[in-house]
Short mmCIF file of C-alpha atoms in Angstrom, two decimals:
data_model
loop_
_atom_site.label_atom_id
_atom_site.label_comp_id
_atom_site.label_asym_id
_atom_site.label_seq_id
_atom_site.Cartn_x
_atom_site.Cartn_y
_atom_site.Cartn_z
CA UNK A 1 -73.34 -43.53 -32.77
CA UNK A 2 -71.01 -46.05 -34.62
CA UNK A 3 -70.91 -49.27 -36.09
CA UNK A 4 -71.73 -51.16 -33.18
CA UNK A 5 -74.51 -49.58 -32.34
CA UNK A 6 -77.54 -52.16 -32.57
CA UNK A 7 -79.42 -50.36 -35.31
CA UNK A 8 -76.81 -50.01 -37.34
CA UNK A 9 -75.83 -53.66 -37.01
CA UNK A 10 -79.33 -54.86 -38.03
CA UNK A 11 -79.78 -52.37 -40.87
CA UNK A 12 -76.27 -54.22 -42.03
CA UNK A 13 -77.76 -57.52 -41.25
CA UNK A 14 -80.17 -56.49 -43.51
CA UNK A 15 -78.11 -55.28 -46.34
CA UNK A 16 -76.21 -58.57 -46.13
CA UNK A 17 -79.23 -60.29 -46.43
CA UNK A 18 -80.32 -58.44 -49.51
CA UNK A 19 -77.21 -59.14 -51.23
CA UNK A 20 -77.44 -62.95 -50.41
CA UNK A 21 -80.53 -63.07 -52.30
CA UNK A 22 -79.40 -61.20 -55.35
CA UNK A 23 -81.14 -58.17 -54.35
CA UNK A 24 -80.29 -54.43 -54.18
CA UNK A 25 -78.21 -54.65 -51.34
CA UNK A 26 -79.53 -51.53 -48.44
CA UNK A 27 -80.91 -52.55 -45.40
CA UNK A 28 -82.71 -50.33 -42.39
CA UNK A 29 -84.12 -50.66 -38.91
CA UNK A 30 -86.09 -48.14 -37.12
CA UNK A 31 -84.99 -47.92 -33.29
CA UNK A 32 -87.18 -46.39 -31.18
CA UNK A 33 -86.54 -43.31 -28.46
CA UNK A 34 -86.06 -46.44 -25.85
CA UNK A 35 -83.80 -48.20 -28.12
CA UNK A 36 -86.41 -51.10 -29.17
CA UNK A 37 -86.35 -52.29 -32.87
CA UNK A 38 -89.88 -51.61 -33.84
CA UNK A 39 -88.65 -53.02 -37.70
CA UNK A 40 -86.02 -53.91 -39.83
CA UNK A 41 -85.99 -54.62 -43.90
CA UNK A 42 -83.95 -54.70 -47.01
CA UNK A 43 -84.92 -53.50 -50.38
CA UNK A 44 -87.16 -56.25 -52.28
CA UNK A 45 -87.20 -54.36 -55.83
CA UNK A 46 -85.96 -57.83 -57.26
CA UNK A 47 -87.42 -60.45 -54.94
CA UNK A 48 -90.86 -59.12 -54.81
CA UNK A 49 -90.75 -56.96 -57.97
CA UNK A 50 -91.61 -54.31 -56.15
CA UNK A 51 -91.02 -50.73 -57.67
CA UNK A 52 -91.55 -48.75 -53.68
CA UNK A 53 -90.10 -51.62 -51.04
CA UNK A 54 -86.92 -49.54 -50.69
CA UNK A 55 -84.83 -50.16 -47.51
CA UNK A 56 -86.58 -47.57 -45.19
CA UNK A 57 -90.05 -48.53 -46.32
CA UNK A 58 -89.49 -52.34 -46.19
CA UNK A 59 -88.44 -51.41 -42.94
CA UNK A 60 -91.75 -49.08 -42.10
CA UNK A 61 -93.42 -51.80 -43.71
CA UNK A 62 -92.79 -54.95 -41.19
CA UNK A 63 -92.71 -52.26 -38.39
CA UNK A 64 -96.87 -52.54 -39.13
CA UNK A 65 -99.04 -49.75 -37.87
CA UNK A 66 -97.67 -47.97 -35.06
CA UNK A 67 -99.58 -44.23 -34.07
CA UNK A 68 -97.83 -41.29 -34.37
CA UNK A 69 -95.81 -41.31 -30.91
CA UNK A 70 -94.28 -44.63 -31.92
CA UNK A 71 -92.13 -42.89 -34.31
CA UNK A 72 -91.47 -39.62 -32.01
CA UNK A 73 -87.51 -39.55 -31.11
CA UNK A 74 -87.29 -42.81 -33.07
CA UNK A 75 -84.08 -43.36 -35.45
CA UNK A 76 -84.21 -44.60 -38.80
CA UNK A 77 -80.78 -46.61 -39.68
CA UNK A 78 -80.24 -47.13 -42.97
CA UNK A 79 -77.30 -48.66 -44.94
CA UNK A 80 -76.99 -46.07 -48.02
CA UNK A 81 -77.97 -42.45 -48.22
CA UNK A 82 -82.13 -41.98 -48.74
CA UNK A 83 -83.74 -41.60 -51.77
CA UNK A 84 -86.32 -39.07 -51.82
CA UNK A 85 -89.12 -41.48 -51.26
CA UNK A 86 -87.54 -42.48 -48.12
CA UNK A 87 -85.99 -39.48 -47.23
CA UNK A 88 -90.11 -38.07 -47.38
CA UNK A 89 -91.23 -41.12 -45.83
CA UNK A 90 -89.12 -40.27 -42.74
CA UNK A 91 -90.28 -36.75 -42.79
CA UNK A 92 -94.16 -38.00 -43.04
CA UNK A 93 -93.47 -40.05 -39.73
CA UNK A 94 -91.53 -37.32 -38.41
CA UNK A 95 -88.25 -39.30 -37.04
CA UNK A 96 -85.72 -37.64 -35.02
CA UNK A 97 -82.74 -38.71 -36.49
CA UNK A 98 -81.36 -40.81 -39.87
CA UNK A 99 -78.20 -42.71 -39.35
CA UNK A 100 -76.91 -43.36 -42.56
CA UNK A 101 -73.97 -46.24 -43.27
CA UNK A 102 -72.34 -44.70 -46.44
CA UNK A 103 -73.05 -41.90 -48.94
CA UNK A 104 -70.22 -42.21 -51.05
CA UNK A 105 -72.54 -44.64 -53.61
CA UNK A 106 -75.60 -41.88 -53.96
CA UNK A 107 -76.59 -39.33 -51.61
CA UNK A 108 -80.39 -39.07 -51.18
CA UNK A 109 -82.66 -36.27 -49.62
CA UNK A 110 -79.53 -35.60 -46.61
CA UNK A 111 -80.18 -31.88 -46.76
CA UNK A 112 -84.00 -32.04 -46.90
CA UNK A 113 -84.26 -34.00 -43.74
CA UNK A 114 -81.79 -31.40 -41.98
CA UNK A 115 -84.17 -28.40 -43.64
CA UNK A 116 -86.76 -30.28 -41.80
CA UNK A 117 -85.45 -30.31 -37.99
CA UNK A 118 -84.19 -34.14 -38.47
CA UNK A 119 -80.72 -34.88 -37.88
CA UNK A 120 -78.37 -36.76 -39.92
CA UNK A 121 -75.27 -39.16 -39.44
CA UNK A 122 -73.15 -40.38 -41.72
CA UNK A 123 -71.04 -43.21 -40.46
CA UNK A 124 -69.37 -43.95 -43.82
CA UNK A 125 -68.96 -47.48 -42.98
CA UNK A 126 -66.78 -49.58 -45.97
CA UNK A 127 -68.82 -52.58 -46.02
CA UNK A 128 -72.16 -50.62 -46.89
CA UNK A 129 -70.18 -49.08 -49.60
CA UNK A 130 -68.25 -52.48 -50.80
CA UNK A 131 -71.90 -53.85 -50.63
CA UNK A 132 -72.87 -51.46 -52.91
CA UNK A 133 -70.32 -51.47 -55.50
CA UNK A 134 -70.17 -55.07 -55.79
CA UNK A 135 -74.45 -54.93 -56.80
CA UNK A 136 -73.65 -51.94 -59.41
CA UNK A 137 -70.89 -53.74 -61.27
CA UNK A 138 -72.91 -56.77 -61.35
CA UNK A 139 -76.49 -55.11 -62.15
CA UNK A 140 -76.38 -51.52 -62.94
CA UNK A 141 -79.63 -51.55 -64.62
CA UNK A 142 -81.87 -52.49 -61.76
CA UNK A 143 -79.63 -50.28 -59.94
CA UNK A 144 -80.74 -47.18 -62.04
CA UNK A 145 -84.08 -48.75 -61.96
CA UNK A 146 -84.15 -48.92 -58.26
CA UNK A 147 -83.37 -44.66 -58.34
CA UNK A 148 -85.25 -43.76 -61.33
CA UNK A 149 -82.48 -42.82 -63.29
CA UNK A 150 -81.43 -43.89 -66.81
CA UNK A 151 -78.50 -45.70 -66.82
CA UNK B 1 -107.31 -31.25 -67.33
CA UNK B 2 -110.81 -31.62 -65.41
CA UNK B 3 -112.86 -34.27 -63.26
CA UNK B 4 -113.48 -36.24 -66.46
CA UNK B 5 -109.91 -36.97 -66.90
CA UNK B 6 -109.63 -40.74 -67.26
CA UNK B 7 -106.69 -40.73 -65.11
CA UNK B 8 -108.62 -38.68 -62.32
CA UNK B 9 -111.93 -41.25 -62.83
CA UNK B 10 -109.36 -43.97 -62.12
CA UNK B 11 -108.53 -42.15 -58.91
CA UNK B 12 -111.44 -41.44 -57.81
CA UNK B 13 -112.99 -44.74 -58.20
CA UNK B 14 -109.80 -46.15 -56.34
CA UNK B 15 -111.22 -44.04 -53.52
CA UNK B 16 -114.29 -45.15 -53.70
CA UNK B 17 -113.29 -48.64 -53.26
CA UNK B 18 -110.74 -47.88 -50.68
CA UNK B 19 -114.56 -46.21 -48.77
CA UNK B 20 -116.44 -49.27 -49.95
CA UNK B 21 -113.86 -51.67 -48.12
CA UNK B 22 -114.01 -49.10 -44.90
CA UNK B 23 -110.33 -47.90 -45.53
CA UNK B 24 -108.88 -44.84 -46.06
CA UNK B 25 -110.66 -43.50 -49.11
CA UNK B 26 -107.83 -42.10 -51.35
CA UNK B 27 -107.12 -43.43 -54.49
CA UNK B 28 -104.53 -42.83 -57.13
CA UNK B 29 -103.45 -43.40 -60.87
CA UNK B 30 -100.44 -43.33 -62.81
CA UNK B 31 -100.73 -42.00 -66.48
CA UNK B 32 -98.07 -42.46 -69.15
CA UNK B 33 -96.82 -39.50 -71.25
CA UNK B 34 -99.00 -41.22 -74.01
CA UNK B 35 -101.92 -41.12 -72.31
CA UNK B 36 -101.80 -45.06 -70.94
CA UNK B 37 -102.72 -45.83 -67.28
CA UNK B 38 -99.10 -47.88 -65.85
CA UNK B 39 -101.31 -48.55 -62.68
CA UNK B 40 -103.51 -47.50 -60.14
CA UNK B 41 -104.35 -48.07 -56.40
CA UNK B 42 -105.57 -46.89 -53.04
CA UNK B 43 -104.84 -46.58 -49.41
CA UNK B 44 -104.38 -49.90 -47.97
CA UNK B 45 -103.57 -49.10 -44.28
CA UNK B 46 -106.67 -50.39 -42.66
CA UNK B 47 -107.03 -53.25 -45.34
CA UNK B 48 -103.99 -54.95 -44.87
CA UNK B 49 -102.31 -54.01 -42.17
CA UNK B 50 -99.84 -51.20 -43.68
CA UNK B 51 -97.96 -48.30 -42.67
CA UNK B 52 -96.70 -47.60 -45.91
CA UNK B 53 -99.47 -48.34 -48.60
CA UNK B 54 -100.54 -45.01 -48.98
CA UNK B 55 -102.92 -44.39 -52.34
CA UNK B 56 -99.90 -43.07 -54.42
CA UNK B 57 -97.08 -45.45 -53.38
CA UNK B 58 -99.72 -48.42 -53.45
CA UNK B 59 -100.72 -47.11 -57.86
CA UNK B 60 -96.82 -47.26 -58.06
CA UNK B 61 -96.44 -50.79 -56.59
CA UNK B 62 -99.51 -52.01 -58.07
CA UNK B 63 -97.60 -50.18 -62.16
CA UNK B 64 -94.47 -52.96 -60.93
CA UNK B 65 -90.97 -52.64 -61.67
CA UNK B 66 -90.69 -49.64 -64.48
CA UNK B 67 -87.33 -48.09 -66.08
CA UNK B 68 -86.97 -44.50 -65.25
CA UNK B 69 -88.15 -43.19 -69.11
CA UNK B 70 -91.52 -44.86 -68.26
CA UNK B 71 -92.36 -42.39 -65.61
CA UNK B 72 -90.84 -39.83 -67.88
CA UNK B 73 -93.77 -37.32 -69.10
CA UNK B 74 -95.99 -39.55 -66.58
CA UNK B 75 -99.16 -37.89 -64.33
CA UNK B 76 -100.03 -38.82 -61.22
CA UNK B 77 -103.62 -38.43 -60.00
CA UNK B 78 -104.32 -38.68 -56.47
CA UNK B 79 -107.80 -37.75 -54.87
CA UNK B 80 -105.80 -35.99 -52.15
CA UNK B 81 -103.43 -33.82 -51.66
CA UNK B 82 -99.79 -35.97 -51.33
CA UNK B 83 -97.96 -36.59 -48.47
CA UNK B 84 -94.18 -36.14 -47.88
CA UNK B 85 -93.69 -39.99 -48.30
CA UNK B 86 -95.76 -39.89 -51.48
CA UNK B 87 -94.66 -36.46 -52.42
CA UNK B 88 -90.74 -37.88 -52.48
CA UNK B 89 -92.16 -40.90 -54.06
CA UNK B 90 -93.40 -38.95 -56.95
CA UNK B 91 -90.48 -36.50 -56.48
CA UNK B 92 -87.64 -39.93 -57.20
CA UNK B 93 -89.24 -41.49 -59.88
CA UNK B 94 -89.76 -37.96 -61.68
CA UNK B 95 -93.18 -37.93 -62.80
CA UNK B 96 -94.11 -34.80 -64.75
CA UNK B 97 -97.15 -33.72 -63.01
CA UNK B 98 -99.03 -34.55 -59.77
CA UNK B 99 -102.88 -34.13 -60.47
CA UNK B 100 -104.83 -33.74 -57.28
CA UNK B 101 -108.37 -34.16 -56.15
CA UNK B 102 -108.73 -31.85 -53.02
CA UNK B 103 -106.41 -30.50 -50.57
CA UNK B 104 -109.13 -28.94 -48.26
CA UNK B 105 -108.62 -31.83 -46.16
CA UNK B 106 -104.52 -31.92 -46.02
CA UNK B 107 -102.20 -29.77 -47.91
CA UNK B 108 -99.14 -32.57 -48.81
CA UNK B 109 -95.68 -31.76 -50.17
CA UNK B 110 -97.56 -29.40 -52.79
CA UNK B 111 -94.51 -26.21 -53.06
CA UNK B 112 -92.00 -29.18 -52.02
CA UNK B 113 -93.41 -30.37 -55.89
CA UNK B 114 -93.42 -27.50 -57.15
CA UNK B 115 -89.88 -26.55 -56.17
CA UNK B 116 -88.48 -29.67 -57.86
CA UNK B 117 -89.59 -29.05 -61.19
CA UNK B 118 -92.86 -31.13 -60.86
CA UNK B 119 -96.65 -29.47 -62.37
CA UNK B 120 -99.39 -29.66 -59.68
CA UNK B 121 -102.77 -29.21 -60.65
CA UNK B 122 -105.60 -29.03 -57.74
CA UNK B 123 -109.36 -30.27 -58.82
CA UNK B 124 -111.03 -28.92 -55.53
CA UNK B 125 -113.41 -32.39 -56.34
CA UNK B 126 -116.25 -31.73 -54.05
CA UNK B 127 -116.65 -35.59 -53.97
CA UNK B 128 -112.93 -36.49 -53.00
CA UNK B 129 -113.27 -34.33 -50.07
CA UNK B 130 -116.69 -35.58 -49.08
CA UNK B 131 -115.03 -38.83 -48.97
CA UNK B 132 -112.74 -37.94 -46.53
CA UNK B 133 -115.08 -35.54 -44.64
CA UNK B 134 -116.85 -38.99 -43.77
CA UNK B 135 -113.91 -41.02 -43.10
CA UNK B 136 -112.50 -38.46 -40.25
CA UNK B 137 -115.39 -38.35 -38.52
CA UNK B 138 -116.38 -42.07 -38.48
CA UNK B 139 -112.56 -43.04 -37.87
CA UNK B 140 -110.24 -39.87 -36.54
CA UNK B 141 -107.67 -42.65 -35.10
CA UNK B 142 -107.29 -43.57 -38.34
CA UNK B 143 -107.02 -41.43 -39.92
CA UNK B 144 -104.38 -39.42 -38.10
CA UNK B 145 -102.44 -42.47 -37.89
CA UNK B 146 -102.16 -42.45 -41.35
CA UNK B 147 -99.97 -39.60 -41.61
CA UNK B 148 -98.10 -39.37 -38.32
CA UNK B 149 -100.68 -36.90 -36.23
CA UNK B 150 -101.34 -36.78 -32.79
CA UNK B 151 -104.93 -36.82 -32.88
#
């Protein structure tokens, strides 16, 4: 598992993408067990309003309905530590594993997922992070928004 | 806090609709701390198409974008018991309390709740589970499809 790795790249892809557009900047792809990319997505909080399409469920989301074995041994890539929406959303669909580009920014639901058999990687990759800090400088507020925090 | 909660009508005739329309009948609401409904929805997996628009993470998308302090105080009703996706959803944006229909059917993220500070209340709402009662046994597939079962 690094940053080459195909999931990784797209769930970077993704985050890039995201940022281009002025948008929370976190990207995923779920990877099945046979390595196929059954979705990718970036957060759409700003471009679509939207107060749930996180990363991982954007992701989920274009991945479209898939039965229960879809998901078994599948990976979840994801540019920034999961919130706990995500983090339960990838517990609910019962992934194997959560490779996760940086959690220097925020650290999510990490020791949940472990509690709940599902392993975790942390690749701490700079450009996730740079991604990251560049948005909250710029726009903390939807930022704090985007965690349901006050800023 | 009983079945003729506005906040729990509002859920259960999300439900209803969601049965009307032949999708998953669960329904939800978001209530304010002062009593005002932010936004309500219900299962949209069948409808259109989505692995992700479960009844409580639809009422949140459907409330939009929201600072943190609006969720502050807030209740969630849901006809069913919430699932790990939904219970994280209503775990990150901090509502106060998770009001739920039935949980004869599925037992959610209910101690996961509880353990993070969260009120839940459980209705035992004869028709909420009736609803469901139906749906499984006119559409199993889809109904464990909805949250990650092998059938």
């Amino acid at each position: 598992m690094s940053a080459e790795d195909p999931g990784f790249k797209a769930a970077l892809h993704e985050a890039r993408q995201g940022s281009s557009e002025g948008g929370v900047p976190i990207g995923a792809c779920l990877v099945s067990a046979e390595g196929k990319i059954l979705g990718q997505g970036h957060n759409m909080r700003i471009q679509k309003g939207s107060a749930t399409l996180h990363a991982e469920i954007s992701c989920l989301e274009n991945a479209g309905r898939l039965p229960a074995s879809a998901y078994q041994g599948a990976t979840m890539y994801t540019s920034l530590s999961p919130c706990d929406m995500c983090t339960g959303a990838c517990v609910m669909y019962k992934v194997k594993r959560v490779v996760i580009g940086e959690n220097k920014t925020f650290v999510g639901g990490e020791e949940y997922l472990k509690s709940r058999g599902i392993e975790v990687i942390v690749l701490q990759n700079e450009e996730c992070e740079a991604l990251m800090q560049k948005f909250i400088k710029e726009k903390p507020k939807e930022w704090y928004e985007d965690i349901g925090e006050e800023q």
